[in-house]
CSV table of C-alpha atoms and ligand atoms in Angstrom, one decimal:
chain,number,residue,atom,x,y,z
A,1,MET,CA,21.1,-6.8,3.9
A,2,ILE,CA,19.4,-4.3,1.7
A,3,ILE,CA,16.1,-5.7,0.9
A,4,ASN,CA,15.8,-5.1,-2.7
A,5,GLY,CA,12.0,-4.3,-3.4
A,6,LYS,CA,12.5,-3.7,-7.2
A,7,GLU,CA,13.9,-7.1,-7.6
A,8,LEU,CA,11.2,-8.8,-5.2
A,9,ALA,CA,8.4,-6.8,-7.2
A,10,LYS,CA,10.0,-8.3,-10.5
A,11,GLU,CA,9.5,-11.8,-9.0
A,12,ALA,CA,6.1,-11.2,-7.8
A,13,GLU,CA,5.0,-9.6,-10.9
A,14,ALA,CA,6.5,-12.7,-13.0
A,15,SER,CA,4.3,-15.1,-10.9
A,16,ILE,CA,1.2,-12.8,-11.3
A,17,ALA,CA,1.8,-12.6,-15.1
A,18,SER,CA,1.7,-16.3,-15.4
A,19,LEU,CA,-1.5,-16.6,-13.5
A,20,VAL,CA,-3.1,-13.9,-15.5
A,21,SER,CA,-2.3,-15.6,-18.7
A,22,ALA,CA,-4.1,-18.8,-17.3
A,23,MET,CA,-7.4,-16.6,-16.9
A,24,PRO,CA,-10.4,-17.1,-19.4
A,25,ARG,CA,-10.1,-13.3,-19.7
A,26,PRO,CA,-7.8,-10.6,-18.7
A,27,PRO,CA,-8.5,-8.9,-15.4
A,28,ARG,CA,-9.6,-5.3,-15.8
A,29,LEU,CA,-8.7,-2.5,-13.3
A,30,ASP,CA,-10.3,0.8,-13.8
A,31,VAL,CA,-8.2,3.7,-12.1
A,32,ILE,CA,-9.9,7.0,-11.4
A,33,LEU,CA,-7.6,10.2,-11.2
A,34,VAL,CA,-9.4,13.5,-10.2
A,35,GLY,CA,-7.5,16.7,-10.9
A,36,SER,CA,-3.8,17.0,-11.8
A,37,ASN,CA,-1.9,16.4,-8.7
A,38,PRO,CA,1.6,15.7,-10.2
A,39,ALA,CA,2.6,12.9,-7.8
A,40,SER,CA,-0.9,11.1,-8.3
A,41,SER,CA,-0.4,11.4,-12.2
A,42,ILE,CA,3.1,9.6,-11.6
A,43,TYR,CA,1.4,6.9,-9.4
A,44,VAL,CA,-1.3,6.2,-12.1
A,45,ARG,CA,1.3,5.9,-14.8
A,46,MET,CA,3.2,3.5,-12.6
A,47,LYS,CA,0.2,1.4,-11.9
A,48,GLU,CA,-0.7,1.4,-15.7
A,49,LYS,CA,2.6,0.4,-16.7
A,50,ALA,CA,2.5,-2.6,-14.2
A,51,CYS,CA,-0.8,-3.6,-15.5
A,52,LYS,CA,0.7,-3.8,-19.0
A,53,ARG,CA,3.7,-6.0,-17.7
A,54,VAL,CA,1.5,-8.5,-16.1
A,55,GLY,CA,-1.4,-8.7,-18.7
A,56,ILE,CA,-4.1,-6.9,-16.8
A,57,ARG,CA,-6.2,-4.6,-18.8
A,58,SER,CA,-6.1,-1.0,-17.2
A,59,VAL,CA,-8.8,1.7,-18.1
A,60,LYS,CA,-8.0,5.2,-16.8
A,61,HIS,CA,-10.8,7.8,-16.0
A,62,THR,CA,-9.7,11.3,-15.7
A,63,LEU,CA,-12.0,13.8,-14.0
A,64,PRO,CA,-11.2,17.5,-13.8
A,65,GLU,CA,-10.1,19.1,-10.3
A,66,SER,CA,-13.6,20.9,-10.3
A,67,ALA,CA,-15.5,17.4,-10.5
A,68,THR,CA,-18.4,17.1,-8.0
A,69,GLU,CA,-18.6,14.3,-5.4
A,70,VAL,CA,-21.9,13.4,-7.2
A,71,GLU,CA,-20.1,13.1,-10.7
A,72,LEU,CA,-17.5,10.7,-9.1
A,73,LEU,CA,-20.2,8.7,-7.1
A,74,THR,CA,-21.9,8.3,-10.4
A,75,LEU,CA,-18.8,7.0,-12.2
A,76,ILE,CA,-18.1,4.6,-9.4
A,77,SER,CA,-21.8,3.3,-9.4
A,78,SER,CA,-21.5,2.6,-13.3
A,79,LEU,CA,-18.3,0.7,-12.7
A,80,ASN,CA,-19.7,-1.3,-9.9
A,81,SER,CA,-22.3,-2.4,-11.9
A,82,ASP,CA,-20.1,-3.2,-14.9
A,83,SER,CA,-19.5,-6.8,-15.0
A,84,SER,CA,-16.3,-6.5,-17.0
A,85,VAL,CA,-14.7,-4.4,-14.3
A,86,ASP,CA,-12.7,-6.6,-11.6
A,87,GLY,CA,-11.0,-3.7,-9.8
A,88,ILE,CA,-11.9,-0.2,-9.1
A,89,LEU,CA,-9.0,2.2,-7.7
A,90,VAL,CA,-9.5,5.9,-7.0
A,91,GLN,CA,-6.0,7.8,-6.7
A,92,LEU,CA,-5.8,9.6,-3.3
A,93,PRO,CA,-5.6,12.3,-2.3
A,94,LEU,CA,-8.8,13.8,-3.7
A,95,PRO,CA,-9.7,17.3,-4.0
A,96,LYS,CA,-10.6,18.9,-0.8
A,97,HIS,CA,-14.1,19.4,-1.7
A,98,ILE,CA,-14.7,15.6,-2.0
A,99,SER,CA,-15.1,13.4,0.9
A,100,GLU,CA,-12.5,10.4,0.7
A,101,SER,CA,-14.5,8.3,3.2
A,102,THR,CA,-17.8,8.7,1.1
A,103,ILE,CA,-15.8,7.7,-2.1
A,104,ILE,CA,-14.0,4.8,-0.7
A,105,SER,CA,-17.3,3.5,1.1
A,106,ALA,CA,-19.1,3.9,-2.6
A,107,ILE,CA,-16.8,1.3,-4.2
A,108,SER,CA,-18.1,-2.3,-4.2
A,109,PRO,CA,-16.1,-4.1,-1.5
A,110,GLU,CA,-15.4,-6.9,-3.9
A,111,LYS,CA,-13.8,-4.6,-6.4
A,112,ASP,CA,-12.0,-2.5,-3.9
A,113,VAL,CA,-8.3,-3.6,-4.8
A,114,ASP,CA,-6.7,-1.1,-2.7
A,115,GLY,CA,-8.5,-2.7,0.5
A,116,PHE,CA,-9.6,0.7,1.9
A,117,HIS,CA,-13.5,0.1,2.2
A,118,PRO,CA,-14.8,-0.3,5.6
A,119,THR,CA,-15.9,-3.8,5.0
A,120,ASN,CA,-12.4,-5.0,3.9
A,121,MET,CA,-10.8,-3.2,6.8
A,122,GLY,CA,-13.4,-4.7,9.1
A,123,LEU,CA,-12.7,-8.2,8.0
A,124,LEU,CA,-8.8,-7.7,8.0
A,125,PHE,CA,-9.0,-6.3,11.7
A,126,SER,CA,-11.4,-9.2,12.6
A,127,GLY,CA,-8.8,-11.6,11.3
A,128,SER,CA,-11.0,-12.9,8.3
A,129,PRO,CA,-9.6,-13.2,4.9
A,130,SER,CA,-9.9,-10.0,3.0
A,131,ILE,CA,-8.3,-7.7,0.3
A,132,ALA,CA,-5.4,-6.2,2.4
A,133,PRO,CA,-4.1,-2.8,1.5
A,134,CYS,CA,-1.2,-3.1,-0.8
A,135,THR,CA,1.5,-1.4,1.1
A,136,PRO,CA,1.4,-3.4,4.3
A,137,LYS,CA,1.0,-6.5,2.2
A,138,GLY,CA,4.0,-5.6,0.3
A,139,VAL,CA,5.9,-5.0,3.5
A,140,ILE,CA,4.9,-8.5,4.7
A,141,SER,CA,6.2,-10.0,1.4
A,142,MET,CA,9.4,-8.3,2.0
A,143,LEU,CA,9.8,-9.7,5.5
A,144,ASP,CA,8.7,-13.1,4.3
A,145,SER,CA,11.5,-12.9,1.6
A,146,ILE,CA,14.2,-12.6,4.2
A,147,GLY,CA,12.7,-15.4,6.4
A,148,PHE,CA,11.8,-12.9,9.1
A,149,SER,CA,10.5,-14.9,12.0
A,150,TYR,CA,7.6,-12.9,13.6
A,151,ASP,CA,6.8,-14.9,16.6
A,152,GLY,CA,7.1,-13.0,19.8
A,153,LYS,CA,9.0,-10.0,18.2
A,154,LYS,CA,8.7,-6.6,19.1
A,155,ALA,CA,7.3,-4.5,16.3
A,156,VAL,CA,7.1,-0.9,16.2
A,157,VAL,CA,5.0,0.9,13.4
A,158,VAL,CA,5.5,4.6,13.2
A,159,GLY,CA,2.3,6.1,11.7
A,160,ARG,CA,-1.3,5.3,12.2
A,161,SER,CA,-2.9,6.0,8.8
A,162,ASN,CA,-5.9,3.7,7.5
A,163,ILE,CA,-3.6,3.3,4.5
A,164,VAL,CA,-0.4,2.1,6.0
A,165,GLY,CA,0.2,2.3,9.7
A,166,LYS,CA,-3.1,0.7,11.1
A,167,PRO,CA,-3.3,-2.2,8.6
A,168,MET,CA,0.6,-2.9,9.0
A,169,ALA,CA,-0.1,-3.2,12.8
A,170,VAL,CA,-2.9,-5.6,12.4
A,171,LEU,CA,-0.9,-7.8,9.8
A,172,LEU,CA,2.0,-7.9,12.3
A,173,LEU,CA,-0.3,-8.9,15.3
A,174,GLN,CA,-1.9,-11.6,13.3
A,175,ARG,CA,1.7,-13.1,13.0
A,176,ASN,CA,2.4,-13.0,16.8
A,177,CYS,CA,4.4,-9.8,16.9
A,178,THR,CA,3.9,-7.7,20.0
A,179,VAL,CA,3.1,-4.3,18.3
A,180,THR,CA,3.3,-0.8,19.3
A,181,ILE,CA,1.9,2.0,17.2
A,182,CYS,CA,3.7,5.4,17.5
A,183,HIS,CA,2.3,8.7,15.9
A,184,SER,CA,2.8,12.3,16.0
A,185,HIS,CA,1.6,12.6,19.7
A,186,THR,CA,3.8,9.9,21.1
A,187,ARG,CA,6.0,11.0,23.9
A,188,GLY,CA,9.7,9.6,23.7
A,189,LEU,CA,9.5,8.2,20.1
A,190,ALA,CA,13.1,7.2,20.3
A,191,SER,CA,12.7,5.2,23.4
A,192,GLU,CA,9.9,3.3,21.7
A,193,THR,CA,11.8,2.8,18.4
A,194,ARG,CA,14.9,1.7,20.3
A,195,GLN,CA,12.9,-1.4,21.6
A,196,ALA,CA,12.1,-2.6,18.2
A,197,ASP,CA,13.2,-5.9,16.7
A,198,LEU,CA,11.2,-4.7,13.7
A,199,LEU,CA,10.8,-1.1,12.8
A,200,VAL,CA,8.3,0.0,10.1
A,201,VAL,CA,8.1,3.7,9.5
A,202,ALA,CA,5.4,5.5,7.6
A,203,ALA,CA,5.2,9.1,9.0
A,204,GLY,CA,6.0,11.1,5.6
A,205,GLN,CA,8.8,12.9,7.6
A,206,PRO,CA,12.3,12.9,5.8
A,207,LYS,CA,14.9,11.2,7.9
A,208,LEU,CA,12.8,11.2,11.1
A,209,ILE,CA,14.6,7.9,12.2
A,210,THR,CA,18.2,8.4,13.1
A,211,ALA,CA,20.7,5.7,14.0
A,212,GLY,CA,20.5,6.5,17.7
A,213,MET,CA,16.8,5.5,17.5
A,214,VAL,CA,17.5,1.9,16.3
A,215,LYS,CA,18.4,-1.2,18.1
A,216,GLN,CA,21.6,-3.0,16.7
A,217,GLY,CA,20.6,-5.7,14.4
A,218,ALA,CA,16.9,-4.5,14.0
A,219,VAL,CA,15.0,-4.9,10.8
A,220,VAL,CA,13.9,-1.4,9.4
A,221,ILE,CA,11.3,-0.9,6.7
A,222,ASP,CA,11.1,2.5,5.3
A,223,VAL,CA,7.6,3.3,3.8
A,224,GLY,CA,8.1,7.0,3.7
A,225,VAL,CA,8.4,8.7,0.3
A,226,ASN,CA,9.4,12.2,0.6
A,227,ARG,CA,10.1,14.7,-2.3
A,228,THR,CA,13.0,17.0,-1.0
A,229,ALA,CA,15.6,19.3,-2.7
A,230,ASP,CA,17.9,16.2,-2.6
A,231,GLY,CA,15.3,14.0,-4.4
A,232,LEU,CA,13.2,11.3,-3.0
A,233,VAL,CA,14.2,10.3,0.4
A,234,GLY,CA,12.5,8.0,2.9
A,235,ASP,CA,11.7,8.5,6.8
A,236,VAL,CA,14.9,6.8,7.7
A,237,ASP,CA,18.3,8.2,7.5
A,238,PHE,CA,19.4,5.3,5.4
A,239,ASP,CA,23.2,5.9,5.5
A,240,ALA,CA,23.5,6.0,9.3
A,241,VAL,CA,20.7,3.4,10.0
A,242,SER,CA,21.8,0.8,7.5
A,243,LYS,CA,25.2,0.5,9.5
A,244,LYS,CA,23.2,-0.8,12.6
A,245,ALA,CA,20.3,-2.6,10.9
A,246,SER,CA,20.5,-6.2,10.1
A,247,ALA,CA,18.1,-5.7,7.1
A,248,ILE,CA,16.9,-2.5,5.7
A,249,THR,CA,14.7,-1.2,2.6
A,250,PRO,CA,16.0,1.7,0.5
A,251,VAL,CA,14.1,4.6,-0.7
A,252,PRO,CA,13.4,4.6,-3.7
A,253,GLY,CA,13.6,0.9,-4.9
A,254,GLY,CA,12.2,-0.6,-1.6
A,255,VAL,CA,8.5,-0.6,-0.5
A,256,GLY,CA,7.1,1.4,-3.5
A,257,PRO,CA,7.6,-1.2,-6.2
A,258,MET,CA,6.1,-3.8,-4.1
A,259,THR,CA,3.1,-1.7,-3.5
A,260,VAL,CA,2.4,-1.7,-7.1
A,261,ALA,CA,3.0,-5.4,-7.5
A,262,MET,CA,0.5,-6.2,-4.6
A,263,LEU,CA,-1.9,-4.2,-6.4
A,264,MET,CA,-1.5,-6.4,-9.3
A,265,GLY,CA,-2.0,-9.4,-7.2
A,266,ASN,CA,-5.0,-7.9,-5.5
A,267,THR,CA,-6.6,-7.1,-9.1
A,268,LEU,CA,-6.0,-10.8,-10.1
A,269,GLU,CA,-7.6,-12.0,-6.9
A,270,ALA,CA,-10.6,-9.9,-7.4
A,271,ALA,CA,-10.8,-11.2,-10.9
A,272,LYS,CA,-10.4,-14.9,-10.0
A,273,ARG,CA,-13.3,-14.5,-7.2
A,274,ARG,CA,-15.6,-13.0,-9.9
A,275,VAL,CA,-15.0,-15.6,-12.5
A,276,LYS,CA,-15.4,-18.2,-9.8
A,277,ASP,CA,-18.7,-16.6,-8.6
A,278,ALA,CA,-20.0,-16.5,-12.3
A,279,GLY,CA,-19.2,-20.2,-12.5
A,280,ILE,CA,-16.9,-19.6,-15.7
B,1,NAD,P1,-0.2,10.1,6.6
B,1,NAD,O1,0.1,11.5,6.6
B,1,NAD,O2,-1.6,9.7,6.5
B,1,NAD,O3,0.0,9.5,8.1
B,1,NAD,C1,1.3,9.8,8.7
B,1,NAD,C2,1.3,9.2,10.1
B,1,NAD,O4,2.6,9.6,10.6
B,1,NAD,C3,0.4,9.8,11.0
B,1,NAD,O5,-0.4,8.9,11.8
B,1,NAD,C4,1.2,10.8,12.0
B,1,NAD,O6,0.7,10.7,13.3
B,1,NAD,C5,2.5,10.0,12.0
B,1,NAD,N1,3.7,10.8,12.1
B,1,NAD,C6,3.7,12.2,11.5
B,1,NAD,N2,4.8,12.6,12.0
B,1,NAD,C7,5.4,12.0,13.0
B,1,NAD,C8,6.4,12.1,13.9
B,1,NAD,N3,7.3,13.0,14.0
B,1,NAD,N4,6.5,11.2,14.9
B,1,NAD,C9,5.7,10.0,14.9
B,1,NAD,N5,4.7,9.9,14.0
B,1,NAD,C10,4.5,10.8,13.0
B,1,NAD,O7,0.6,9.3,5.6
B,1,NAD,P2,0.6,8.0,5.0
B,1,NAD,O8,-0.3,8.0,3.9
B,1,NAD,O9,0.5,6.9,6.1
B,1,NAD,O10,2.0,7.8,4.5
B,1,NAD,C11,3.1,7.8,5.2
B,1,NAD,C12,4.4,8.0,4.3
B,1,NAD,O11,4.5,6.7,3.5
B,1,NAD,C13,4.4,9.1,3.4
B,1,NAD,O12,5.7,9.5,3.2
B,1,NAD,C14,3.8,8.4,1.9
B,1,NAD,O13,4.4,9.0,0.9
B,1,NAD,C15,4.4,7.0,2.2
B,1,NAD,N6,3.7,6.1,1.5
B,1,NAD,C16,4.5,5.2,0.6
B,1,NAD,C17,3.9,4.3,0.1
B,1,NAD,C18,4.9,3.3,-0.8
B,1,NAD,O14,4.2,2.5,-1.6
B,1,NAD,N7,6.1,3.3,-0.6
B,1,NAD,C19,2.5,4.0,0.2
B,1,NAD,C20,1.9,4.9,0.9
B,1,NAD,C21,2.3,5.8,1.6
């Protein structure tokens, strides 16, 4: 089975759009882009288009590559205190002279729709309700869509970034999987991945996972997006692995569209909480 992320994202966006239309005012997402990284510009455009599709108001702030950390912090501070702003997203990566952790920590946790703020991460890791990062949340939504039964399953997550690997492992742990996290220092990666009933790969290494590294019948989720001479490819050798997996996500058209749909969902949730808190 190929898990069609594009189709699932469409369905998720349709239900988000109907909830957005029931709001007293459209939710507002402010996206900050620093510099002119071509991939970042594409991602920001995709997010703006998704906002339009679901009825979220998006406002883009573009700062030059030379912008200072203080300039960016000043902008974030003004958006934090602007009551018309529901969500703030700073597109990563940032230029080298700006500290990503300082910037992420400056965003008000209630407006942190990426779910990267230490407060939201801490809530997620302690099992409290929080804004979960969009990519792992999208993966869970895809697994739910195929009726994946998590309980007691052996899940292997390849990659330990704060954005994907770590929160992914926690979401699977909360669903009673037995989780192993692999990374670039893992010894014997193949012997770990071969044990997985569920394999989630977010390493950023084209075709890292070959058929010999996957158990027959495993569910394989490929988060990787790698720009190569052959175009966009994932971290999984799709042609070979799809013959062994019981379900697999393609790249493109897999996790990517779901990530964007989850961002729309997180923005709606942030707006709903703010409307409720304001007693509207
Ligand atoms: P990252 O570079 O921050 O982390 C990569 C992780 O993979 C690290 O923990 C590293 O230890 C591990 N790794 C690298 N090489 C490895 C190897 N040979 N064996 C085992 N582990 C290895 O990257 P990230 O931000 O987590 O993103 C990972 C991939 O997912 C990238 O391709 C990125 O473009 C993609 N991504 C996709 C989406 C989406 O929506 N589809 C969202 C975020 C990231």
